[in-house]
PDB file of C-alpha atoms and ligand atoms in Angstrom:
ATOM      1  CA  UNK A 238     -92.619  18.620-112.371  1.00  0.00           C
ATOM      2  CA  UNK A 239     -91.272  16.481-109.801  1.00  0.00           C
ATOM      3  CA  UNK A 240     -93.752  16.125-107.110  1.00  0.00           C
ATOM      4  CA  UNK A 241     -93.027  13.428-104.150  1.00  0.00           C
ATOM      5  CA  UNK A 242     -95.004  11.998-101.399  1.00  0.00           C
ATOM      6  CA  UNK A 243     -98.191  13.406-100.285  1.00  0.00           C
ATOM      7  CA  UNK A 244     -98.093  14.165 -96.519  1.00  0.00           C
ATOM      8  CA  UNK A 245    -100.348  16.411 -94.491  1.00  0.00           C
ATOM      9  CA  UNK A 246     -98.795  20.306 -95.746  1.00  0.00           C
ATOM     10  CA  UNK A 247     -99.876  19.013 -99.232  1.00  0.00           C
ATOM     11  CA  UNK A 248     -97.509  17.641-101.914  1.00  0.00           C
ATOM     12  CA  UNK A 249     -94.144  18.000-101.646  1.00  0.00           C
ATOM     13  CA  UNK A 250     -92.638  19.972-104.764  1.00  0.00           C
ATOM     14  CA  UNK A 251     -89.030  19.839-105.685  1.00  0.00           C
ATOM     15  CA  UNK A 252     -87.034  22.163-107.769  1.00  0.00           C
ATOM     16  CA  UNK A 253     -85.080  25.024-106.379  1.00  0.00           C
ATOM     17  CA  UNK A 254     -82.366  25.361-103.760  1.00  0.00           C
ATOM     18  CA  UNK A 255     -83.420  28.649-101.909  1.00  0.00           C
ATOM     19  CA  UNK A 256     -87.222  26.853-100.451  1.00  0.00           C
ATOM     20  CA  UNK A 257     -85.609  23.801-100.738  1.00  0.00           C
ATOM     21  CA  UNK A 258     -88.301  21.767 -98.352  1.00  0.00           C
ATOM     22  CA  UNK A 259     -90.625  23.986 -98.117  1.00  0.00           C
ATOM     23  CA  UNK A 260     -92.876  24.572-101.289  1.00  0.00           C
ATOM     24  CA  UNK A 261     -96.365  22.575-101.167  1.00  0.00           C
ATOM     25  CA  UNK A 262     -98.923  21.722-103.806  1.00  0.00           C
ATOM     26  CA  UNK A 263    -102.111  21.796-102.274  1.00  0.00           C
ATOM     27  CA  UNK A 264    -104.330  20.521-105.469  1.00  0.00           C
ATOM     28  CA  UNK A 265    -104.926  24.535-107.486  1.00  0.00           C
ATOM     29  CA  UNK A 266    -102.208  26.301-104.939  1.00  0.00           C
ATOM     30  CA  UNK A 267     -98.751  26.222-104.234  1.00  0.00           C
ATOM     31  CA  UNK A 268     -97.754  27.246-100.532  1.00  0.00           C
ATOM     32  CA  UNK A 269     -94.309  28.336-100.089  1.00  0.00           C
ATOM     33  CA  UNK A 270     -92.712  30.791 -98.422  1.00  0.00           C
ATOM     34  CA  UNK A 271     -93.217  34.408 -98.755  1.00  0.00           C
ATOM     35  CA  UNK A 272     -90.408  36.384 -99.833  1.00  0.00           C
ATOM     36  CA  UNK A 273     -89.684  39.782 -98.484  1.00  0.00           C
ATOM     37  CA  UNK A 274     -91.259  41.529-100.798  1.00  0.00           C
ATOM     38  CA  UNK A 275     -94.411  39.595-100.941  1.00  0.00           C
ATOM     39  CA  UNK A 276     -96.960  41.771-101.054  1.00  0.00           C
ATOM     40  CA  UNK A 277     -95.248  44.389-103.782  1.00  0.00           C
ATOM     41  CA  UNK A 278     -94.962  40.721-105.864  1.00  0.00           C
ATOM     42  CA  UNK A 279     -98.252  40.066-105.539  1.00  0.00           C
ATOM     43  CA  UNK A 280     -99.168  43.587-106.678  1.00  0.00           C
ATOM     44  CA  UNK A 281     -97.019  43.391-109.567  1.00  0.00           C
ATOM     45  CA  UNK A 282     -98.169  39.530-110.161  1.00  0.00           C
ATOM     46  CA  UNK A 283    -101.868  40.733-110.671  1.00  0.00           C
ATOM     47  CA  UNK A 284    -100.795  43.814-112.615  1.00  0.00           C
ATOM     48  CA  UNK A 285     -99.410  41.049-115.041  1.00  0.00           C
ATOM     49  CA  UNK A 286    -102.778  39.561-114.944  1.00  0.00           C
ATOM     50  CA  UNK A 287    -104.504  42.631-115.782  1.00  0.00           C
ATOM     51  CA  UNK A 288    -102.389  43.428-118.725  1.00  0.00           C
ATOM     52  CA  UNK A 289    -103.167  39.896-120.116  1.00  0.00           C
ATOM     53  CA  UNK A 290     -99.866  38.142-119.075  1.00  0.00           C
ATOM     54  CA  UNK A 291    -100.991  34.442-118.862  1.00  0.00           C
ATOM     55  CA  UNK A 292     -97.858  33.200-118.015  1.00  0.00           C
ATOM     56  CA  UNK A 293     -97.091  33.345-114.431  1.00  0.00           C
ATOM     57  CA  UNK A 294     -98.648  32.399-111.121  1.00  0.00           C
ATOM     58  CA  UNK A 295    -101.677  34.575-109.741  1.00  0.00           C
ATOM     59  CA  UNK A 296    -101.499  35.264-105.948  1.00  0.00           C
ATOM     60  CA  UNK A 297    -104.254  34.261-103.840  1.00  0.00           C
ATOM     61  CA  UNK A 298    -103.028  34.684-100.940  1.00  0.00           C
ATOM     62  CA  UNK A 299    -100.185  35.172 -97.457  1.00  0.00           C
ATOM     63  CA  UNK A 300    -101.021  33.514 -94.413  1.00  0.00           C
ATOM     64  CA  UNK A 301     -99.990  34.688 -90.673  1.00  0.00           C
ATOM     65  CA  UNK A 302     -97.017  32.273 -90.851  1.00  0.00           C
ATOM     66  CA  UNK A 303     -95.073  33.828 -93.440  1.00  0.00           C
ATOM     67  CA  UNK A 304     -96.240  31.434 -96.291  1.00  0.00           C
ATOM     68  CA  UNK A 305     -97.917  33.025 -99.741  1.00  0.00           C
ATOM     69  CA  UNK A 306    -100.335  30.912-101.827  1.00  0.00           C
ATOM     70  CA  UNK A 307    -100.467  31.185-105.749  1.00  0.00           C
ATOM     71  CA  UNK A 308    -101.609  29.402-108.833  1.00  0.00           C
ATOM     72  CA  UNK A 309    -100.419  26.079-109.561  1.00  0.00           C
ATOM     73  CA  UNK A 310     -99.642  26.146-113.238  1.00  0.00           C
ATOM     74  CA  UNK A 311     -99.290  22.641-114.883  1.00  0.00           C
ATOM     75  CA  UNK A 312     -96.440  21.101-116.961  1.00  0.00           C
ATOM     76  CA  UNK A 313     -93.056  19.697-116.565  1.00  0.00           C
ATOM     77  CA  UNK A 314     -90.018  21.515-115.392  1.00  0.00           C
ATOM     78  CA  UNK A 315     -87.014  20.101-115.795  1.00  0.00           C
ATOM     79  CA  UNK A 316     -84.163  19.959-112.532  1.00  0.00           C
ATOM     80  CA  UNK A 317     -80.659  19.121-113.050  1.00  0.00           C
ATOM     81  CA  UNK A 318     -79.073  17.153-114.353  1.00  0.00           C
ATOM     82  CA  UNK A 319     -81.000  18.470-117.346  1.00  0.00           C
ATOM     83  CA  UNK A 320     -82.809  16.526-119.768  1.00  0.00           C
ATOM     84  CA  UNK A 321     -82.167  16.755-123.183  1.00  0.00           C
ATOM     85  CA  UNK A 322     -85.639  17.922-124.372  1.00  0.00           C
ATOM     86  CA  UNK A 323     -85.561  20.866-121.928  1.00  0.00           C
ATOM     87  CA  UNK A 324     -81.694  22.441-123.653  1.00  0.00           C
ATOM     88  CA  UNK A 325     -83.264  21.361-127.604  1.00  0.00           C
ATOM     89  CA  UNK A 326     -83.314  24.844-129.585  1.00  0.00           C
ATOM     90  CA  UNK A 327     -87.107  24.993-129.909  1.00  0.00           C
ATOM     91  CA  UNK A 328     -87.127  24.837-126.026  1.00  0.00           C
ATOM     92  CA  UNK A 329     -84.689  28.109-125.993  1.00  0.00           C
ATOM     93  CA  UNK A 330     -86.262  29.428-128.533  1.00  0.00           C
ATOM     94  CA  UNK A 331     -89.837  29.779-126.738  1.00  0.00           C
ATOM     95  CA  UNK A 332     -88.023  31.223-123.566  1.00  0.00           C
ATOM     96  CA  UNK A 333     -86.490  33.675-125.252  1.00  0.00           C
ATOM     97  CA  UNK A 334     -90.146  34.896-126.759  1.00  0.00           C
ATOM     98  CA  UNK A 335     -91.165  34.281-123.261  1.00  0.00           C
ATOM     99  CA  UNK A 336     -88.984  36.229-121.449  1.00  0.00           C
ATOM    100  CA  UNK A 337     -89.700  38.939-124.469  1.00  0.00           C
ATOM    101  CA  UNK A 338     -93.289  38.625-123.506  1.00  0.00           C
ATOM    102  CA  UNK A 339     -93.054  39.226-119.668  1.00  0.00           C
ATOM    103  CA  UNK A 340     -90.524  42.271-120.226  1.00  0.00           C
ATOM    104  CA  UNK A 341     -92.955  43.580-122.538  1.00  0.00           C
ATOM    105  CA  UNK A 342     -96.053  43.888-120.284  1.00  0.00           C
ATOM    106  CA  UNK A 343     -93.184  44.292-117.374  1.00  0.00           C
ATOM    107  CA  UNK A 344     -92.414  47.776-118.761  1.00  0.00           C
ATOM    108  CA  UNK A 345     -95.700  48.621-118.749  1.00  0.00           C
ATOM    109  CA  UNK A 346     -96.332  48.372-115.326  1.00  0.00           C
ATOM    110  CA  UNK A 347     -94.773  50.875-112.516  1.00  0.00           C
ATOM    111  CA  UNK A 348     -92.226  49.669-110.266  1.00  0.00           C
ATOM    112  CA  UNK A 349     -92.926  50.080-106.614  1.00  0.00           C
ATOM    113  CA  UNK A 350     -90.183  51.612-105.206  1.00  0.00           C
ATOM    114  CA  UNK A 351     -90.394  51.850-101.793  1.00  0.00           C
ATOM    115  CA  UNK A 352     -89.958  48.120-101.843  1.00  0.00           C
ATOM    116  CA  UNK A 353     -87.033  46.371-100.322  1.00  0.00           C
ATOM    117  CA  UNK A 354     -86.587  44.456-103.450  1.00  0.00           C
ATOM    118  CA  UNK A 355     -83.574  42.121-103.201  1.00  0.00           C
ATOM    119  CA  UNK A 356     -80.109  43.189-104.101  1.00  0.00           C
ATOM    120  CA  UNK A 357     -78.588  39.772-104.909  1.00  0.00           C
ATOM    121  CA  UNK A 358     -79.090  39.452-107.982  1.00  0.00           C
ATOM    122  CA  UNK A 359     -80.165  42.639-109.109  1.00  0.00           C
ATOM    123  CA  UNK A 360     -79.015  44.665-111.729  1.00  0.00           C
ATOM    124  CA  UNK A 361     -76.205  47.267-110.546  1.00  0.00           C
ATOM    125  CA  UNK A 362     -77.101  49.596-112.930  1.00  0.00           C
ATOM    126  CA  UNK A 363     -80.868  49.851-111.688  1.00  0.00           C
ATOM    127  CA  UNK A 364     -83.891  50.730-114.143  1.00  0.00           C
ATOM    128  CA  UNK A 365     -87.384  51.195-114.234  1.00  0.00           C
ATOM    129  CA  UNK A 366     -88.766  47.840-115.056  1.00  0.00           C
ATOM    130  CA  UNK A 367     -89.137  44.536-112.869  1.00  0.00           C
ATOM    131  CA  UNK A 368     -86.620  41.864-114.203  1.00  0.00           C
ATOM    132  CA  UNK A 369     -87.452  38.156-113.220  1.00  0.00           C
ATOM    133  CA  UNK A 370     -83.251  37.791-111.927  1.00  0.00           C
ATOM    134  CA  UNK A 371     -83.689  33.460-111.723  1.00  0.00           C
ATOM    135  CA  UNK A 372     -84.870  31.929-115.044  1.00  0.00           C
ATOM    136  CA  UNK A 373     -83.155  28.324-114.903  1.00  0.00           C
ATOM    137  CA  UNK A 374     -85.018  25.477-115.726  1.00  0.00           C
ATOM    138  CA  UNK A 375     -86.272  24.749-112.440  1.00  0.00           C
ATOM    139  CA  UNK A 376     -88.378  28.092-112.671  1.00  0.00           C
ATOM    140  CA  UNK A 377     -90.082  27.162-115.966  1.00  0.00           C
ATOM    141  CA  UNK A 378     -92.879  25.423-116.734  1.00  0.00           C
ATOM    142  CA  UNK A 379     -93.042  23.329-120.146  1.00  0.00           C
ATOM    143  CA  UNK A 380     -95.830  21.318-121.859  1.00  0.00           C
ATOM    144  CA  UNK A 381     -94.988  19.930-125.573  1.00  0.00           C
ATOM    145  CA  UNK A 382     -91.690  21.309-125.276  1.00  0.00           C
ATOM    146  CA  UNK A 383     -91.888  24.779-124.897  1.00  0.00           C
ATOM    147  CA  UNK A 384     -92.116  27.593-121.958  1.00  0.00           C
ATOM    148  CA  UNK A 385     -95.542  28.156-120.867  1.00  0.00           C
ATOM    149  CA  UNK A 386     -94.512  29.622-117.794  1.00  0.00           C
ATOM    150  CA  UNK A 387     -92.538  31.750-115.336  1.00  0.00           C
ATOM    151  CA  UNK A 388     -92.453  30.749-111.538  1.00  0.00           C
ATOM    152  CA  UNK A 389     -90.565  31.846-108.745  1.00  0.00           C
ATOM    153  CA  UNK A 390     -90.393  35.752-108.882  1.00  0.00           C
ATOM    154  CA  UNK A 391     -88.693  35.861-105.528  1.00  0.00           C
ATOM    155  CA  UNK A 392     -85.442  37.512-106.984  1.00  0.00           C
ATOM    156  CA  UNK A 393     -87.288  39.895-108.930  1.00  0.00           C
ATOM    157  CA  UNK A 394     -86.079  43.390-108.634  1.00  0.00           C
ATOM    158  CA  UNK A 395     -85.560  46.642-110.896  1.00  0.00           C
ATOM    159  CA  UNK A 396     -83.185  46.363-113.384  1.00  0.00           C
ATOM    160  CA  UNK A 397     -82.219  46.858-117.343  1.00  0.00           C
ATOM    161  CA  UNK A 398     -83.803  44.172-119.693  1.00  0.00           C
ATOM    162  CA  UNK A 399     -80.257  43.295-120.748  1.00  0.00           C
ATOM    163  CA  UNK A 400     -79.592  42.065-117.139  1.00  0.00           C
ATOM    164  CA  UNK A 401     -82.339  39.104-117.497  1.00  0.00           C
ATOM    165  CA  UNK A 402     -81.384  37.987-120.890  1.00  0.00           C
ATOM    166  CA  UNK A 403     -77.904  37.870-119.204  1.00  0.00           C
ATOM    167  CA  UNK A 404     -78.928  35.822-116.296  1.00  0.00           C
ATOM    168  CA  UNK A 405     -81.417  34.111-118.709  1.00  0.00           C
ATOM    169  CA  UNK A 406     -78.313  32.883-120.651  1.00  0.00           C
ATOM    170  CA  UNK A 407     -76.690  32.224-117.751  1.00  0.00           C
ATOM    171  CA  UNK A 408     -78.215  28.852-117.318  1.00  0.00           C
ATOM    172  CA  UNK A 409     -79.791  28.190-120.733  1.00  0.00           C
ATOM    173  CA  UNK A 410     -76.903  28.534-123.162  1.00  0.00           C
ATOM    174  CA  UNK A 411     -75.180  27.505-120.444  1.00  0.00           C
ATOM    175  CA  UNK A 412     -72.783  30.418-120.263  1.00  0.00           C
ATOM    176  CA  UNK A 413     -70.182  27.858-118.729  1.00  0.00           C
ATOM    177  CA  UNK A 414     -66.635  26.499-119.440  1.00  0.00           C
ATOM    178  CA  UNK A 415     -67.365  23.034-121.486  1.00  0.00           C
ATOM    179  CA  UNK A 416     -66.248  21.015-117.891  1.00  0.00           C
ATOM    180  CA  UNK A 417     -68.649  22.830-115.954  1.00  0.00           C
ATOM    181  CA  UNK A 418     -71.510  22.869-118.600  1.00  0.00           C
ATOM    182  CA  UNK A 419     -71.330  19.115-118.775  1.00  0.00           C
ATOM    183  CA  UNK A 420     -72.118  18.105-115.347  1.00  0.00           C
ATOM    184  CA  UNK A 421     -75.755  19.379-114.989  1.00  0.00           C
ATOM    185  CA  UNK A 422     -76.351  19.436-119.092  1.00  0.00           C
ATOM    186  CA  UNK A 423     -76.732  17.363-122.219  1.00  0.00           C
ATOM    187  CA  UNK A 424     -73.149  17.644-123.814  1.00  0.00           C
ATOM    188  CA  UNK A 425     -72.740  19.497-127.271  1.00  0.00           C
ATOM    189  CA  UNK A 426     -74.512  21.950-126.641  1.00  0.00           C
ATOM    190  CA  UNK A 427     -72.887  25.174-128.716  1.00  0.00           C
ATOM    191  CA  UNK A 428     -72.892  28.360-126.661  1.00  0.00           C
ATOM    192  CA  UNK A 429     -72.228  30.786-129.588  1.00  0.00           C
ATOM    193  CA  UNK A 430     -75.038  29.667-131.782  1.00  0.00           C
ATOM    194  CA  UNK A 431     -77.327  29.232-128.657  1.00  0.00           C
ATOM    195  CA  UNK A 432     -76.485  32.516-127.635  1.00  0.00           C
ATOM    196  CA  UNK A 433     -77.503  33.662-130.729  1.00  0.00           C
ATOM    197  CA  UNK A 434     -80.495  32.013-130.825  1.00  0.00           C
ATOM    198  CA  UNK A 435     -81.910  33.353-127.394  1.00  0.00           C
ATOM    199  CA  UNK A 436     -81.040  37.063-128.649  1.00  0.00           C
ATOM    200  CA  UNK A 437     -82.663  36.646-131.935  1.00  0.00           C
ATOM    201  CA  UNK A 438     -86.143  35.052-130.122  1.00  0.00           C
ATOM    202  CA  UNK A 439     -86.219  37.799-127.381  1.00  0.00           C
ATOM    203  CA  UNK A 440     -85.507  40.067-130.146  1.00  0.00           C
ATOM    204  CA  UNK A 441     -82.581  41.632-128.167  1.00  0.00           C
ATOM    205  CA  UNK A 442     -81.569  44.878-130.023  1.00  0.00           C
ATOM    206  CA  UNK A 443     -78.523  45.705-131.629  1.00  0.00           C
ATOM    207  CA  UNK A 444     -77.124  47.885-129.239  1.00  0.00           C
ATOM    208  CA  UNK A 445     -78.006  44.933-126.402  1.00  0.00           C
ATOM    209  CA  UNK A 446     -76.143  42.888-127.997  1.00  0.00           C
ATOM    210  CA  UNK A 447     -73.236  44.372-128.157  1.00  0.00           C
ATOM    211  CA  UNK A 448     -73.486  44.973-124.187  1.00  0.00           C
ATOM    212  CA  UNK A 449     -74.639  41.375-123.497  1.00  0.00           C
ATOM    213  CA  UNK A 450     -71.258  39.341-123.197  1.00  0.00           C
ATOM    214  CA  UNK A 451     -70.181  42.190-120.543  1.00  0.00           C
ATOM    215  CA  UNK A 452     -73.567  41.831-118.779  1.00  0.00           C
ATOM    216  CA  UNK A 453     -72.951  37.513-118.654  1.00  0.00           C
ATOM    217  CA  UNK A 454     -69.572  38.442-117.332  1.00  0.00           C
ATOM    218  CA  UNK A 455     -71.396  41.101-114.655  1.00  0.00           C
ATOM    219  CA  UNK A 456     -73.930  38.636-113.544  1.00  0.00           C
ATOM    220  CA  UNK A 457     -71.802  35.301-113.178  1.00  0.00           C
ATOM    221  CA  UNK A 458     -69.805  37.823-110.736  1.00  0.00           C
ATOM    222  CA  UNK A 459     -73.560  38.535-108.736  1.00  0.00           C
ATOM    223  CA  UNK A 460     -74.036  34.673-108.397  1.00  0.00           C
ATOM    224  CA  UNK A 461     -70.693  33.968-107.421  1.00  0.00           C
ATOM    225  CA  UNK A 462     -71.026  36.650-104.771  1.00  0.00           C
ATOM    226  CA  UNK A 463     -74.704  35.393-103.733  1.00  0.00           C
ATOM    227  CA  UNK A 464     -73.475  31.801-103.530  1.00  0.00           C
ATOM    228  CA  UNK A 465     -70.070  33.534-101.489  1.00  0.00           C
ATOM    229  CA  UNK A 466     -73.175  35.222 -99.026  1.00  0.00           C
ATOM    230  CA  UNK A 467     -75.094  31.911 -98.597  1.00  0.00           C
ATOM    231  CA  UNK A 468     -72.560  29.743 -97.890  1.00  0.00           C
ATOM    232  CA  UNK A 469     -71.200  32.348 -95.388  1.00  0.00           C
ATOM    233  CA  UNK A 470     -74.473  32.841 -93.983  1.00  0.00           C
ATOM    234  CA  UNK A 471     -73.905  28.546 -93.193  1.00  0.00           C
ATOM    235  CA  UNK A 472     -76.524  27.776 -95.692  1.00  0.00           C
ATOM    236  CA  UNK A 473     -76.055  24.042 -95.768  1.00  0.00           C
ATOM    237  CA  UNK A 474     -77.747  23.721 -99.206  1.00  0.00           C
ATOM    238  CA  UNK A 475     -75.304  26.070-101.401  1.00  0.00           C
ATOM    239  CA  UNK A 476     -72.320  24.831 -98.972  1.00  0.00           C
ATOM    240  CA  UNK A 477     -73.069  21.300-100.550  1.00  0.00           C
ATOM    241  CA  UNK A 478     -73.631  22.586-104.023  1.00  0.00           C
ATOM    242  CA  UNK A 479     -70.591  24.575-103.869  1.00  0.00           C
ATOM    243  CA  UNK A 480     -68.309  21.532-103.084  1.00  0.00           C
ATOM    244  CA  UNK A 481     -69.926  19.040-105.057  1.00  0.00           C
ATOM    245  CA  UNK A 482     -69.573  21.404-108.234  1.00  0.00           C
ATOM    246  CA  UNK A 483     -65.999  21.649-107.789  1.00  0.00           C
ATOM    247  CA  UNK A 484     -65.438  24.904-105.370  1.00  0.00           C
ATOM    248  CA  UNK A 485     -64.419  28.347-106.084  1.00  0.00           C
ATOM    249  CA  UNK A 486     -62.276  26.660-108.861  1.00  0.00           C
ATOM    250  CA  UNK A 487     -65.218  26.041-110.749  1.00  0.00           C
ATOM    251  CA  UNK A 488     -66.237  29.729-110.471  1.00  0.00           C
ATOM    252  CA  UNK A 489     -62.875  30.992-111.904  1.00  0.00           C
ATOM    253  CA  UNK A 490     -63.006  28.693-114.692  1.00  0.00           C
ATOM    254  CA  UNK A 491     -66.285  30.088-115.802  1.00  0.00           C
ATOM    255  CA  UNK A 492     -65.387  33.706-115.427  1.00  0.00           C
ATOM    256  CA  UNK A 493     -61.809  33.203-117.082  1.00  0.00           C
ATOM    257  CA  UNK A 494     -63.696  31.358-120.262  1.00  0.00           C
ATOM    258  CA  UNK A 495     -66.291  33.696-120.420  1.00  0.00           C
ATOM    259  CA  UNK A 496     -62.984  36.264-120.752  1.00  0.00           C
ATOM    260  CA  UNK A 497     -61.303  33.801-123.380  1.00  0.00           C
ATOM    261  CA  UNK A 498     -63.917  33.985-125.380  1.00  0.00           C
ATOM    262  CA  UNK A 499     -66.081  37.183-125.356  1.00  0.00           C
ATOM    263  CA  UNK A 500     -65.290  38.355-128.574  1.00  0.00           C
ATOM    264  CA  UNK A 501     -66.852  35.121-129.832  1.00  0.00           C
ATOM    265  CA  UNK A 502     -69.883  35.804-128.695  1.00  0.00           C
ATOM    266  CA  UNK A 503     -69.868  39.185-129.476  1.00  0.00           C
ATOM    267  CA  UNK A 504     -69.388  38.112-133.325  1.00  0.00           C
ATOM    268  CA  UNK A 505     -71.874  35.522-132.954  1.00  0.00           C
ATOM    269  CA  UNK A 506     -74.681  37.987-131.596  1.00  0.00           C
ATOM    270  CA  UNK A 507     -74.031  40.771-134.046  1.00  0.00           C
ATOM    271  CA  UNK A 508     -73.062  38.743-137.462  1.00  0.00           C
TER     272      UNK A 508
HETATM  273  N1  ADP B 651     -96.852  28.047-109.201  1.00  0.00           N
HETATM  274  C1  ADP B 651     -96.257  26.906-109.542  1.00  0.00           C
HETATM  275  N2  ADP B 651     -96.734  26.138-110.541  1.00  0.00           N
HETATM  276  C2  ADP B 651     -96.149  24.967-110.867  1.00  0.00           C
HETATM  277  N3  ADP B 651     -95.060  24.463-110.250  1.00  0.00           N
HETATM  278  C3  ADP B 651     -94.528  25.178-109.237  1.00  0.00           C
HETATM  279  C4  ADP B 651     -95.073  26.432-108.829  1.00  0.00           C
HETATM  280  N4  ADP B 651     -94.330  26.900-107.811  1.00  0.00           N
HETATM  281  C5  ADP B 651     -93.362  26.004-107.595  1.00  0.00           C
HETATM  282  N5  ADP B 651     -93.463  24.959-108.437  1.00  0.00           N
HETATM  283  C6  ADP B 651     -92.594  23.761-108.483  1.00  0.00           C
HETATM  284  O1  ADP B 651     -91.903  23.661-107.266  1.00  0.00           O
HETATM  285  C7  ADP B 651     -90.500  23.790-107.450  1.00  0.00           C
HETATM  286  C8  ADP B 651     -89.875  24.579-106.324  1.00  0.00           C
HETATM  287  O2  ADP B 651     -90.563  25.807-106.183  1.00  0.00           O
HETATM  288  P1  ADP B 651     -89.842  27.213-106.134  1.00  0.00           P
HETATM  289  O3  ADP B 651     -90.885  28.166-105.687  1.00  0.00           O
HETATM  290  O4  ADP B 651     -89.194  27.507-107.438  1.00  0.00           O
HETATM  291  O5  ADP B 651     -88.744  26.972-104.996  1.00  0.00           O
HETATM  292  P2  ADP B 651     -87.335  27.693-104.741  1.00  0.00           P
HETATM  293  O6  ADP B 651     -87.669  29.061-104.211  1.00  0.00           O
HETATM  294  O7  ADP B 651     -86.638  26.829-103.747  1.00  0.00           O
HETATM  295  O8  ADP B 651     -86.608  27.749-106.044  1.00  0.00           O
HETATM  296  C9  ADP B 651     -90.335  24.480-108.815  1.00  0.00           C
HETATM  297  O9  ADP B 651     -89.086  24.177-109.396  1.00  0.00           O
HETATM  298  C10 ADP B 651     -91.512  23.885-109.557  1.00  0.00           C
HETATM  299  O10 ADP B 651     -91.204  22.591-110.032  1.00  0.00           O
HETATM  300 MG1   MG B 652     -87.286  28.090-107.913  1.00  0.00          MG
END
């Protein structure tokens, strides 16, 4: 948790890109702003609740301006350039079982579907349960090195349980050409047996597996095309991101190694 400067809107919380600015700790709540689909999140938040899912923030609350108020849950959540004890294998591990944990209860609960849920980063392929979309390290809470917690639900949207672990691995593994992996984490990290490791804690089934390479390479397309939509929008945040990283090069490079070396991950989920 990075937390700077107390001013009068509360504490000032770093961590994402999207709100960058413009989440607040105010000492139990976190004030941010409301996504579109606030009010079928916070439906779906408390339906969590209900079904014993400890491991997200409870709304309390929108206000007239737009803003939606929710638990604060404590711990530390890591923000790039990532530290080393937030990419160890016990920290994948636990948010593999976590992720396992919210799908779980997820499936259980109804999707409303007369909301406008966000396309971004959706699944294409639909489904009937509500995926998270946006579990990077910023969007996790940790305490003794392992996931306690998911945060940030504002991409959430239908989709097929395969789709998460895909974006999941996305940013955990990371699913990213060695140059581009080792300029926001801890080099050495080996994607194969990582992979592995996050389908063997979520408990990703056989027939999953076999789909998930193709679903990394489907999903790195949906970010590059968000991050294309942002930074044509004139988001100044991704516009800087996007040329400090290294461009639209740096998005080819991932997708053509992800290409290069699908097979190995295929033999690395299903050995
Ligand atoms: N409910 C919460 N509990 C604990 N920390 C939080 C909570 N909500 C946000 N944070 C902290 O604030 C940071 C930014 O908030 P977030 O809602 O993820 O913003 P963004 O939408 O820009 O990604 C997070 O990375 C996390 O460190
Ligand atoms: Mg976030």
């Amino acid at each position: 948790m990075t937390a700077e400067g107390e001013t009068a809107e509360g504490e000032a919380l770093i961590g994402g890109m999207i709100n960058a600015g413009a989440v607040f700790r105010h000492g139990a709540l976190v004030e941010r702003p409301a996504p579109r689909t606030a009010r079928a999140l916070h439906t779906h938040l408390l339906a969590l609740a209900d079904h014993g899912f400890d491991a997200a923030p409870i709304p309390v609350g929108l206000t007239e301006d737009g803003r939606e108020q929710l638990t604060f849950i404590p711990g530390d959540v890591a923000l790039s350039p990532y530290p080393h004890w937030v990419m160890t294998e016990t920290a994948l591990r636990s948010v593999g079982s976590l992720l396992r944990r919210l799908h779980d209860v997820s499936a259980a609960i109804a999707v409303d579907a007369d909301a406008r849920w966000p396309r971004s980063l959706a699944d294409p392929a639909g489904g009937t349960m509500l995926c998270h979309n946006d579990v990077c390290p910023d969007n996790v809470v940790f305490r003794d090195g392992r996931a306690v917690a998911l945060i940030d639900f504002d991409m959430a949207a239908p989709g097929r349980a395969v789709w998460d672990v895909a974006m999941t691995a996305r940013y955990w593994i990371p699913m990213l050409d060695p140059a581009s992996a080792t300029a926001h984490h801890p080099a050495g990290l080996d994607a194969p047996t990582r992979l592995r490791i996050l389908a063997d804690s979520y408990g990703l089934s056989p027939q999953e597996r076999a789909e998930l390479p193709d679903v990394i390479e489907q999903a790195t397309a949906s970010c590059r095309a968000f991050v294309a939509d942002r930074v044509a929008d004139g988001d100044p945040v991704y516009a800087q991101a996007l040329s400090e990283r290294g461009g639209w090069q740096r998005w080819d490079r991932i997708q053509e190694w992800l290409t290069a070396h699908r097979e190995m991950f295929t033999s690395a989920l299903l050995s």
